[in-house]
Coordinates of C-alpha atoms and ligand atoms in Angstrom, one line a residue:
X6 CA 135.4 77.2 75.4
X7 CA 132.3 78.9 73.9
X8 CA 132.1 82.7 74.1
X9 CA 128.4 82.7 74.2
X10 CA 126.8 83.6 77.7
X11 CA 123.0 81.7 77.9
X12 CA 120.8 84.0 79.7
X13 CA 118.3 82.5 81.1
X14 CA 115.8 84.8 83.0
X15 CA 113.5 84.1 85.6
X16 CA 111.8 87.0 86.2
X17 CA 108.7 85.1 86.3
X18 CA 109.2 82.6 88.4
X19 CA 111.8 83.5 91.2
X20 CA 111.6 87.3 90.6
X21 CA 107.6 86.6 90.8
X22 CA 108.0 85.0 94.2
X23 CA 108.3 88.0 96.2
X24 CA 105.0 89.2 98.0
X25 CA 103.2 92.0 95.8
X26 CA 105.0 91.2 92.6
X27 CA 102.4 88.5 91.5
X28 CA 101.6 89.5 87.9
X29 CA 98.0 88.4 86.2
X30 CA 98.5 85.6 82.8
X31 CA 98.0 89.1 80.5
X32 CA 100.7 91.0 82.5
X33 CA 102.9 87.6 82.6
X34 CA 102.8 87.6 78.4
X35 CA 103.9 91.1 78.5
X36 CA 106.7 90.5 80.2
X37 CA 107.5 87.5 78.2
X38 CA 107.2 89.3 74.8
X39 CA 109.9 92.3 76.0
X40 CA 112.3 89.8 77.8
X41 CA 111.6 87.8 74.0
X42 CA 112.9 90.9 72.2
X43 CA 115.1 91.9 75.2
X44 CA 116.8 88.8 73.5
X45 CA 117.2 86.3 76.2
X46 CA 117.8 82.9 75.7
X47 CA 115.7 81.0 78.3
X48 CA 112.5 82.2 79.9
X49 CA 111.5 80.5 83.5
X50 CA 107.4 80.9 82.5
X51 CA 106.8 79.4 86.3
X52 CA 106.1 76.6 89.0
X53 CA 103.1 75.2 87.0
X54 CA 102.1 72.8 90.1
X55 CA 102.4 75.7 92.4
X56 CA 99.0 76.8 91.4
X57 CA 96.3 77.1 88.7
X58 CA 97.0 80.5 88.3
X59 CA 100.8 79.8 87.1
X60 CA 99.6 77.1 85.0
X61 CA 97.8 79.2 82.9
X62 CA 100.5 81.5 82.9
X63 CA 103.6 79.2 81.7
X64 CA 100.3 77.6 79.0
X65 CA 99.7 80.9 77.7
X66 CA 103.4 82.0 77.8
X67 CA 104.3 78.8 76.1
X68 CA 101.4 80.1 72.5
X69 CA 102.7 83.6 72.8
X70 CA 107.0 83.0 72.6
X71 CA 109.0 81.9 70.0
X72 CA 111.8 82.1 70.0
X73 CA 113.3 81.6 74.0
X74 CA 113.1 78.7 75.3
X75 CA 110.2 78.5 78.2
X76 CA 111.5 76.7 81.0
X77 CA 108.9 75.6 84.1
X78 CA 109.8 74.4 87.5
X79 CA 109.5 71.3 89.3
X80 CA 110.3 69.8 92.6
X81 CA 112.2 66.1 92.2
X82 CA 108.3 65.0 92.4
X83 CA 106.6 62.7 89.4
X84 CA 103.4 64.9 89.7
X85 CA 105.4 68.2 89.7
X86 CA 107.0 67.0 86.3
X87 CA 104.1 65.6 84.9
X88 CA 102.0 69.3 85.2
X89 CA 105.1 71.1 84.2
X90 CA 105.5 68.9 80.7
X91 CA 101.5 69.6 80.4
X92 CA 101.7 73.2 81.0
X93 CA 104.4 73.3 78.3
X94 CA 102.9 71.1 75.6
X95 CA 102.8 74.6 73.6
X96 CA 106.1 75.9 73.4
X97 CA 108.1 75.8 70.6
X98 CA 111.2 74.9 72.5
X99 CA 110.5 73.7 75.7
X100 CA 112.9 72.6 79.2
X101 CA 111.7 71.3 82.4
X102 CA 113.8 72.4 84.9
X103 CA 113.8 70.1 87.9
X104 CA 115.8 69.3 91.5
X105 CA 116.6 68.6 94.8
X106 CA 118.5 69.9 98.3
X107 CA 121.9 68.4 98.2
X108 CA 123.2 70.4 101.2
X109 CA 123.5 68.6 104.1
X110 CA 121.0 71.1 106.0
X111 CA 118.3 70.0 103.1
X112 CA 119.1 66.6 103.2
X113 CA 118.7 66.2 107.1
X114 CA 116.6 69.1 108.0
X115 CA 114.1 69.8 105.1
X116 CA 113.8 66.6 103.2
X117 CA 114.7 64.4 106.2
X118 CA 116.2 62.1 104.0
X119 CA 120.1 60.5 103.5
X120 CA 123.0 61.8 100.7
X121 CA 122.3 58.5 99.0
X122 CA 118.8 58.3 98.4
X123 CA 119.6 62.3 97.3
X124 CA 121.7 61.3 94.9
X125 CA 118.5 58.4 93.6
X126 CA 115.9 60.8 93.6
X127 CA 117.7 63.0 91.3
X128 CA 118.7 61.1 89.1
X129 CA 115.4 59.5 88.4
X130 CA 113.5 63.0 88.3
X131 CA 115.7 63.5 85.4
X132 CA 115.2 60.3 83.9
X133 CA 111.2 60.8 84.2
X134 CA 111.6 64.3 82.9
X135 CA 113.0 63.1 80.1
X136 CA 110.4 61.3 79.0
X137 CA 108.6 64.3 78.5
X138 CA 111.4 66.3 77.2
X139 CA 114.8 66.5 75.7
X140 CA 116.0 69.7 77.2
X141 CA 116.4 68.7 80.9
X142 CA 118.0 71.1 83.2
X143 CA 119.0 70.0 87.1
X144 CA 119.2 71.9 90.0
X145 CA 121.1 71.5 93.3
X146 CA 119.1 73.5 95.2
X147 CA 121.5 75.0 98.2
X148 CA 125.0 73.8 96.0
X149 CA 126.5 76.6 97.6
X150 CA 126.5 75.2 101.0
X151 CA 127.3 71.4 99.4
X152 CA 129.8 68.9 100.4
X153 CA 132.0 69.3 96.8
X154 CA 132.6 65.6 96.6
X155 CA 129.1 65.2 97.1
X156 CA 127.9 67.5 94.7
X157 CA 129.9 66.5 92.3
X158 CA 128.4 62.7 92.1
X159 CA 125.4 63.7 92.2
X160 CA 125.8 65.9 89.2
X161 CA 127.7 62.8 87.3
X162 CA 124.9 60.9 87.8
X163 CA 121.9 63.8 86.9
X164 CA 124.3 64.0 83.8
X165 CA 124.3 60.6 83.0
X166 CA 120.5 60.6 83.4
X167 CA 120.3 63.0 80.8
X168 CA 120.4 66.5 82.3
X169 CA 121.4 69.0 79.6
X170 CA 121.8 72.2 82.3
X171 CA 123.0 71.7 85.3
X172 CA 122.5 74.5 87.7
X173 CA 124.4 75.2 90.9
X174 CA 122.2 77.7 93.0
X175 CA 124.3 79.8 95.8
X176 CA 120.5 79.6 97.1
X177 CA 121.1 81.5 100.8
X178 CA 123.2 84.3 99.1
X179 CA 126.4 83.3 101.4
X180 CA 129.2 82.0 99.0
X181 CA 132.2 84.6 98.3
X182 CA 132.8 85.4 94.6
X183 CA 136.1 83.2 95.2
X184 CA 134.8 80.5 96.6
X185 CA 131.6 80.3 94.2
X186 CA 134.3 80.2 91.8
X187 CA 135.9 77.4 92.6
X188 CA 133.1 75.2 92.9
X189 CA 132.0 75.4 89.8
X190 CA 135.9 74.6 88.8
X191 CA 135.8 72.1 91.2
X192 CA 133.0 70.5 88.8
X193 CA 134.6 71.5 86.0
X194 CA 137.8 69.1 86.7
X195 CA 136.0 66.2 89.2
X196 CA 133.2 65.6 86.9
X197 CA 134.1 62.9 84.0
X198 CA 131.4 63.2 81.8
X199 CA 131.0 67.5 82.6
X200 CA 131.2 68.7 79.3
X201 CA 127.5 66.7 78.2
X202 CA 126.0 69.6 80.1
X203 CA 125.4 73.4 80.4
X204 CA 127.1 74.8 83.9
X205 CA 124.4 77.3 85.3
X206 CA 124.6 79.9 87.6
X207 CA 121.8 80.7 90.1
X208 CA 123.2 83.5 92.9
X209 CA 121.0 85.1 95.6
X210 CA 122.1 88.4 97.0
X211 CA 121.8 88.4 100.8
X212 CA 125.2 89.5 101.0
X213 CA 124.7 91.9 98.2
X214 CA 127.4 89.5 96.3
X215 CA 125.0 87.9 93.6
X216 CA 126.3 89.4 90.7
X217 CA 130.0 88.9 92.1
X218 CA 129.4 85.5 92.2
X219 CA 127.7 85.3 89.2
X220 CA 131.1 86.5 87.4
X221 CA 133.4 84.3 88.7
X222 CA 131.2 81.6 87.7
X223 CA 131.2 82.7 84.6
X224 CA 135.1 82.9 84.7
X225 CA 135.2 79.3 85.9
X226 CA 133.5 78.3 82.8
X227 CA 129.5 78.2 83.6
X228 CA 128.0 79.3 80.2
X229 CA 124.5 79.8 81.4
X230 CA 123.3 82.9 83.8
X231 CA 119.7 83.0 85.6
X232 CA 118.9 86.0 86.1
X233 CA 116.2 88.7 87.0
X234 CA 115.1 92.4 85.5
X235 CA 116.3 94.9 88.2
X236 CA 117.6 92.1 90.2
X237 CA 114.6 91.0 92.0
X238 CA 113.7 87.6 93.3
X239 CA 113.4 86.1 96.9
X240 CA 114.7 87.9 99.7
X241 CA 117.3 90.2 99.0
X242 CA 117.0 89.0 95.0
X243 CA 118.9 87.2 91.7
X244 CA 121.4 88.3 89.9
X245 CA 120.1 91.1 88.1
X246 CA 120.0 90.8 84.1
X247 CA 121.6 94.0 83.2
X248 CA 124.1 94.3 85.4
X249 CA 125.8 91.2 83.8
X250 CA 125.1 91.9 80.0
X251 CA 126.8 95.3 80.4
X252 CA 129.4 93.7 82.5
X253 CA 130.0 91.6 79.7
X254 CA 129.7 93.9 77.1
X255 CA 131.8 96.8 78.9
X256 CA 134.9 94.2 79.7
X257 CA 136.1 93.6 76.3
X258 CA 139.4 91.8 78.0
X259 CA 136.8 89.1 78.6
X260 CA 135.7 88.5 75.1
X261 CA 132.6 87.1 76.1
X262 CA 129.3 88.0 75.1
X263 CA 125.2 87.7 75.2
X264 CA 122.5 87.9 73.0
X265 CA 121.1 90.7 74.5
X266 CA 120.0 94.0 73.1
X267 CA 121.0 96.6 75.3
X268 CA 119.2 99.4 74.1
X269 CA 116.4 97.7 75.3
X270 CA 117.4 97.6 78.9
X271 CA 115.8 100.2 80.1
X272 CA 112.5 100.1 79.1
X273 CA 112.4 96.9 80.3
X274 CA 113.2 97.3 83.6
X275 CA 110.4 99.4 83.8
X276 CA 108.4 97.7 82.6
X277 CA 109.0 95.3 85.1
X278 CA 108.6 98.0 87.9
X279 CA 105.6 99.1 86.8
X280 CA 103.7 95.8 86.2
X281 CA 105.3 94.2 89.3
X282 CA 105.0 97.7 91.8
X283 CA 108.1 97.4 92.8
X284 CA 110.2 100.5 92.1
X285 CA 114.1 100.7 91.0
X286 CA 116.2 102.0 93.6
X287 CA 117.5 105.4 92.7
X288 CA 121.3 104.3 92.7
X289 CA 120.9 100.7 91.1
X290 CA 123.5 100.1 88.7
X291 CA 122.6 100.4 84.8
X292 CA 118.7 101.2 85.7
X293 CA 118.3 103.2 88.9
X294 CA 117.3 107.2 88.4
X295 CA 120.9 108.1 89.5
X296 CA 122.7 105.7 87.7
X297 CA 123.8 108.3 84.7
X298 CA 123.4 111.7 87.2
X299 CA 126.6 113.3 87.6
X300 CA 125.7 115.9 90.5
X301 CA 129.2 117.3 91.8
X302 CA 130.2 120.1 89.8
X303 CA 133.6 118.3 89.3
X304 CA 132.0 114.9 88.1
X305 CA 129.8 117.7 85.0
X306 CA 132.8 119.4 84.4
X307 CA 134.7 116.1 83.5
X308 CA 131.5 114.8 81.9
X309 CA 131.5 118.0 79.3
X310 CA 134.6 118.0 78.5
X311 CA 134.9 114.1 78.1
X312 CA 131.9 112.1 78.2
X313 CA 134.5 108.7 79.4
X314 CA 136.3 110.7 81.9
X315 CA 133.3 109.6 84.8
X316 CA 130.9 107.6 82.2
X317 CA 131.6 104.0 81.6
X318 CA 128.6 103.3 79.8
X319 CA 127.2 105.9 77.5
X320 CA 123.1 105.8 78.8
X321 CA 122.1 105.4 74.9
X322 CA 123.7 102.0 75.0
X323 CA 120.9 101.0 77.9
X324 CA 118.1 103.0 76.1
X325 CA 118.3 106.1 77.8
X326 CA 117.6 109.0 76.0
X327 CA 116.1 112.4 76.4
X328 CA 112.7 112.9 75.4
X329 CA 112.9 114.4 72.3
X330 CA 108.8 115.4 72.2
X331 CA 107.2 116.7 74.9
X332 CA 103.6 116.0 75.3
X333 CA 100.7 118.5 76.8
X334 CA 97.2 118.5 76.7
X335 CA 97.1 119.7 73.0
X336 CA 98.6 116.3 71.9
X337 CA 96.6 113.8 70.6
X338 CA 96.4 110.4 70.4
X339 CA 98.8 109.8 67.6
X340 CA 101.7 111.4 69.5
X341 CA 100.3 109.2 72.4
X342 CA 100.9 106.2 70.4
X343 CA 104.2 106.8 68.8
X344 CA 105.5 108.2 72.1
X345 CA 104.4 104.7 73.6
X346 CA 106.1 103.1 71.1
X347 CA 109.1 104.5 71.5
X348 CA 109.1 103.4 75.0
X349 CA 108.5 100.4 73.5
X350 CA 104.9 100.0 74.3
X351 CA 101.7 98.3 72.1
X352 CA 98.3 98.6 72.6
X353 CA 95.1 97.9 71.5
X354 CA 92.7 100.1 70.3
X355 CA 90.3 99.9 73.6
X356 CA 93.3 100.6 75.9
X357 CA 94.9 103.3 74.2
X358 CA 91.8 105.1 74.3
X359 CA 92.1 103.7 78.3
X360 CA 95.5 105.6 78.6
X361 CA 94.4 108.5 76.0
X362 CA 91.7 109.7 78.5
X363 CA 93.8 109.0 81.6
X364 CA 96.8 110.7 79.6
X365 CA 94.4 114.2 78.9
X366 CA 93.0 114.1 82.9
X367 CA 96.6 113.9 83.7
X368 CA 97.8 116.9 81.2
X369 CA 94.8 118.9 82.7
X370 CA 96.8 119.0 85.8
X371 CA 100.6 118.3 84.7
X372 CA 102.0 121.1 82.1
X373 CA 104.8 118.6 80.5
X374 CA 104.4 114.7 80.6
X375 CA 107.4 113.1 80.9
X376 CA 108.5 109.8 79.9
X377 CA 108.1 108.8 83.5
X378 CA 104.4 109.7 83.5
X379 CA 104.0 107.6 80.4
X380 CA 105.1 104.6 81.8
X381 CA 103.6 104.8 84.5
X382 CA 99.9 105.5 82.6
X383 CA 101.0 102.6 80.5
X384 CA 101.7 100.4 83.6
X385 CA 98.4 100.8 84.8
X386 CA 96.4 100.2 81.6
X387 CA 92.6 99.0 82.5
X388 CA 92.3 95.0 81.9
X389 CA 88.9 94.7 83.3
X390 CA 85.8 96.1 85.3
X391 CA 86.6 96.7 88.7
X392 CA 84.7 95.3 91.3
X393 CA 85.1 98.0 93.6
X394 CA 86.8 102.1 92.9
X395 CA 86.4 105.8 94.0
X396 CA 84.3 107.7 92.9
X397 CA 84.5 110.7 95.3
X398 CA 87.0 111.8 97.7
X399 CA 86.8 115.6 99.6
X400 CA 88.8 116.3 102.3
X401 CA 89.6 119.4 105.0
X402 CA 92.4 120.0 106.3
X403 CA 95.2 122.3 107.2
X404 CA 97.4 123.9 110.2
X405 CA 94.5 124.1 112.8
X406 CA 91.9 122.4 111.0
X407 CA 90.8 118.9 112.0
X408 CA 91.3 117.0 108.7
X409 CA 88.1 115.1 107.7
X410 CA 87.9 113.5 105.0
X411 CA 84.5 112.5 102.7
X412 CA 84.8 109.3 100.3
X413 CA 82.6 107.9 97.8
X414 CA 83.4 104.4 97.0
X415 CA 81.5 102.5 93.9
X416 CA 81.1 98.9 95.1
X417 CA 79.5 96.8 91.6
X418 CA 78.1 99.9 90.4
X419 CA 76.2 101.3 93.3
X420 CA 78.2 104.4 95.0
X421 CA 78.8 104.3 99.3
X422 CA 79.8 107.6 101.3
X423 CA 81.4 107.6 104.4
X424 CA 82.6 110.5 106.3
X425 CA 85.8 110.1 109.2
X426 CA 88.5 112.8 110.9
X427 CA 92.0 111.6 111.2
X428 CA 95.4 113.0 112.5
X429 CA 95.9 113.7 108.9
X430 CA 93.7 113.7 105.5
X431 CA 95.0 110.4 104.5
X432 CA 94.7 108.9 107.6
X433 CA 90.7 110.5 107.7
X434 CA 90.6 109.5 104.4
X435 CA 91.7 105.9 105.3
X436 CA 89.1 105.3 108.2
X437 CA 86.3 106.6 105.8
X438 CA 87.2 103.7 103.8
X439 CA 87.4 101.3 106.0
X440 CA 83.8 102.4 107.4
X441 CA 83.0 101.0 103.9
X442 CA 84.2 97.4 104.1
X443 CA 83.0 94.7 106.1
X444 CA 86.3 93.6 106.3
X445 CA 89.1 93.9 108.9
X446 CA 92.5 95.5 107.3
X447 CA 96.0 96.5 108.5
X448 CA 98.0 98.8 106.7
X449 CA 101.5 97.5 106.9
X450 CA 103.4 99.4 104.3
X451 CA 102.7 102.9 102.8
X452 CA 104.9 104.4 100.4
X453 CA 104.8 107.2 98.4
X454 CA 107.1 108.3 95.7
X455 CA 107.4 111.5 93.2
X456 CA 108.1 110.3 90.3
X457 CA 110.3 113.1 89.1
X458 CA 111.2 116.4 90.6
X459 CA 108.8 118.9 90.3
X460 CA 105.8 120.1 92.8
X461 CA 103.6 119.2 89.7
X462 CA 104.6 116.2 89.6
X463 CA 102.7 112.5 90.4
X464 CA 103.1 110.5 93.2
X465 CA 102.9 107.2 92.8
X466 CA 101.8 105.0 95.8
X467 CA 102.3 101.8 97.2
X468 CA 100.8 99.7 99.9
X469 CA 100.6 96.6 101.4
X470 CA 97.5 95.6 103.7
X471 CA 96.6 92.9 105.4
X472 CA 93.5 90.6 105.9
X473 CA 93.2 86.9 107.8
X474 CA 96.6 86.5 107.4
X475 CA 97.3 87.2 103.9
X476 CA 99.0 90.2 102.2
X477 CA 97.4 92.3 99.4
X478 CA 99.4 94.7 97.2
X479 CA 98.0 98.4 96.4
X480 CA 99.3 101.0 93.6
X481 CA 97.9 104.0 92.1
X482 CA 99.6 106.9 90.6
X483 CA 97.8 110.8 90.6
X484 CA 99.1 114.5 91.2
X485 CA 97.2 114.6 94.6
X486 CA 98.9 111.7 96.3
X487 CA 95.7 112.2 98.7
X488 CA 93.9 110.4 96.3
X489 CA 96.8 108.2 95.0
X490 CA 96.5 107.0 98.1
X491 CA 92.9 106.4 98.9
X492 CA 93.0 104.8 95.3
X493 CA 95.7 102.4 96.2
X494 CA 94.4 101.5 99.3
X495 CA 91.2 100.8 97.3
X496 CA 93.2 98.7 95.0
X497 CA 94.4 97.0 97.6
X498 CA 90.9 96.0 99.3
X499 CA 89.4 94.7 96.0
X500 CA 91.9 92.5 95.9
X501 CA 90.5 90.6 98.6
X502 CA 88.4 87.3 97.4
Ligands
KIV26 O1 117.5 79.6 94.7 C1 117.3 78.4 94.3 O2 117.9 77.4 94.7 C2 116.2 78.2 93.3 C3 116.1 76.9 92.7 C4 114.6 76.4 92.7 C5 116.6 76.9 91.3 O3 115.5 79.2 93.0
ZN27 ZN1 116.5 81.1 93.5

């Protein structure tokens, strides 16, 4: 059997479902182009009938890539796969990836339907798709919780139709690693014509087991992964990307490997954090802040004196590395720029000199600027006049004082003041704001993170409002979190149509 792991990553598309990680078409090619040199095999671009908006996206995606294929998604629907094969009519090397329930909760409870007209429908979504396209991959949305005999006809017949992938998504998260296992053995030996297709995994983490099962799928013979950067997707997430190239790479026993470059791990996942908001946990494996921090004094003794005695992974083999320059105020832009590049950043000429001032107003206040800082500056790069932003932001406050708090707000170029007192200056600061607005909002989350250690450091915010029913998505990043937080909360609010 081939030695080659496929990964195919769908950042983008399931990792892009979760609320406040939608990403603009420009963000969307960014991503593409690192996960392109990342070096994965397959990119998921998006659900081009799910909206105009991801459309453009997987069209845009599909000039900008070479090399990976750029997969879109469909329901078993004519329409669906007559948008997706539109959206892709670009790409180099294209895949529509197409499916249906075949659980017996989807079959009776969500598509109302019966296992045999199922087993039709599939089949013939394939056969349409492949009209459009040879590379045809199938999903059996919910295979996890499949009757095996079942699943296993209807993958015979999606096979026979032409599928080149087929994909078998623990979907709810609930399989055991054993048990994943053996269903895709189980379709290993009770499918004839099996070994026409690709065997994909697709495992959700609700029981914190996606990567698990992801492995013993893998050892059952699947040859294609999907995956995410940092793991994210619906719920609790996918199987995260780097967890099973280093997997891969750190158990030579399994002589198996990927295409990936490991060295660019790293930057990638934060890349993904900073475009997407959503920050790496400290202890995630391979990516989080603690991942390489050995703080027992036992654990850095055995560290210094062998590197392997509490290391499995040496951190240059993810692309961590110390920051060899340190930038301050007195740099300039051309330390700017090769320090972005390093961290694997390119820009322009209109936004570096976006991040160059934003970078000096930041030095102004910040001795050292850290690679942290950087990515975060680089994360946040201007694309675009903002309807609405502060402009001014005093506030009083202290043990006895009543905080009040004075805001300034520039709404299409004209600048608003409002005055309010809280029970804090963020909360006075808040109310001042929303004196602004002729809209109602609801703060539902608020979170504030240092980004490193020290009491110069930057906090970077995050916060999620809501307004007639629907949930906008906040982030700034300053040394006064007060106004981190005002900003985001601006963010937030011009995101409302
Ligand atoms: O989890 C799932 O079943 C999916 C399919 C649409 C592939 O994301
Ligand atoms: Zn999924």
């Amino acid at each position: 059997m081939d030695n080659k792991v496929l990964i195919f990553d769908t950042t983008l598309r399931d990792g892009e479902q979760v609320p406040g990680c939608q990403l603009n078409t420009v963000e969307k090619i960014e991503v593409a182009h690192a996960l392109e040199s990342l070096g994965v095999d397959v990119i998921e671009a998006g659900f081009p009938i799910s909206s105009p908006g991801d459309f453009k996206s997987v069209v845009e995606i599909s000039k900008a890539i070479s090399n990976p294929v750029i997969c879109a998604l469909t329901r078993a629907v004519k329409k669906d796969i007559e948008v997706a094969a539109d959206a892709l009519q670009f790409a180099k090397r294209k895949r529509i990836h197409t499916g249906i329930g075949t659980s017996s909760y989807h079959i009776q409870y969500k598509i109302k339907s019966t296992p045999d007209e199922i087993l039709r429908r599939a089949a013939d979504a394939v056969k349409y798709a492949k009209k459009f396209v040879e590379d045809v991959e199938f999903y059996a949305e919910d295979a996890g919780r499949s009757d095996l005999p079942y699943l296993a006809k209807v993958i015979e017949a999606v096979i026979n139709s032409g599928a080149t992938v087929v994909n078998i998504p623990d979907t709810t998260g609930y399989c055991l690693p054993e048990e994943y296992g053996r269903i895709i053995n189980y379709l290993r030996e009770n499918v004839p014509n099996i070994d026409k297709a690709v065997i994909s995994t697709h495992c959700h983490n609700d029981l914190g087991m996606a990567t698990a099962n992801t492995v013993m799928g893998i050892l059952n013979g699947a040859r294609q992964v999907e995956v995410t950067m940092n793991g994210i997707g619906e719920r609790a997430g996918n199987t995260s990307l780097e967890e099973i190239a280093m997997i891969l790479k750190s158990h030579h026993d399994l002589n198996l490997e990927t295409g990936i470059n490991t060295k660019l791990i790293y930057n990638t996942s934060r890349l993904v954090s900073n475009l997407m908001r959503m920050p790496v946990q400290a202890n995630k494996a391979i990516v989080g802040r603690n991942a390489f921090a050995h703080s027992s004094g036992i654990h850095q003794d055995g560290v210094l004196k062998k590197r392997e005695n509490y290391e499995i992974i040496d951190p240059v083999e993810v692309g961590i590395r110390e920051s060899s320059i340190i930038l301050t105020a007195r740099s300039g832009r051309a330390a700017l720029n090769h320090h972005l590049e390093l961290l694997g950043f390119k820009f322009g000429k209109e936004e570096l000199d976006d991040i160059y001032h934003r970078f000096l107003l930041l030095a102004d206040r910040k001795k050292e600027i850290n690679d942290e800082d950087i990515r975060v500056l680089a994360g946040v790069v201007f694309k675009g006049e903002r309807s609405m932003k502060l402009d001014h932001l005093q506030v009083s406050c202290g043990k006895s004082l009543i905080p009040v708090a004075m805001v300034g707000i520039k709404i299409n170029g004209e600048v608003h003041f409002s005055t309010a007192s809280g029970n804090g200056p963020i909360d006075a600061a808040f109310t001042a704001v929303k004196q602004l607005i002729s809209k109602t909002v609801h703060l539902e989350e608020f979170l504030v993170q240092a980004i490193t250690r020290g009491s110069d450091d930057q906090g970077k915010v995050h916060i999620q409002i809501e307004h007639a029913g629907k949930h906008y998505y906040g982030f700034s990043a300053n040394t006064d979190i007060v106004t981190a937080s005002v900003e985001a909360f601006i963010d937030a609010i011009a995101k409302i149509e």
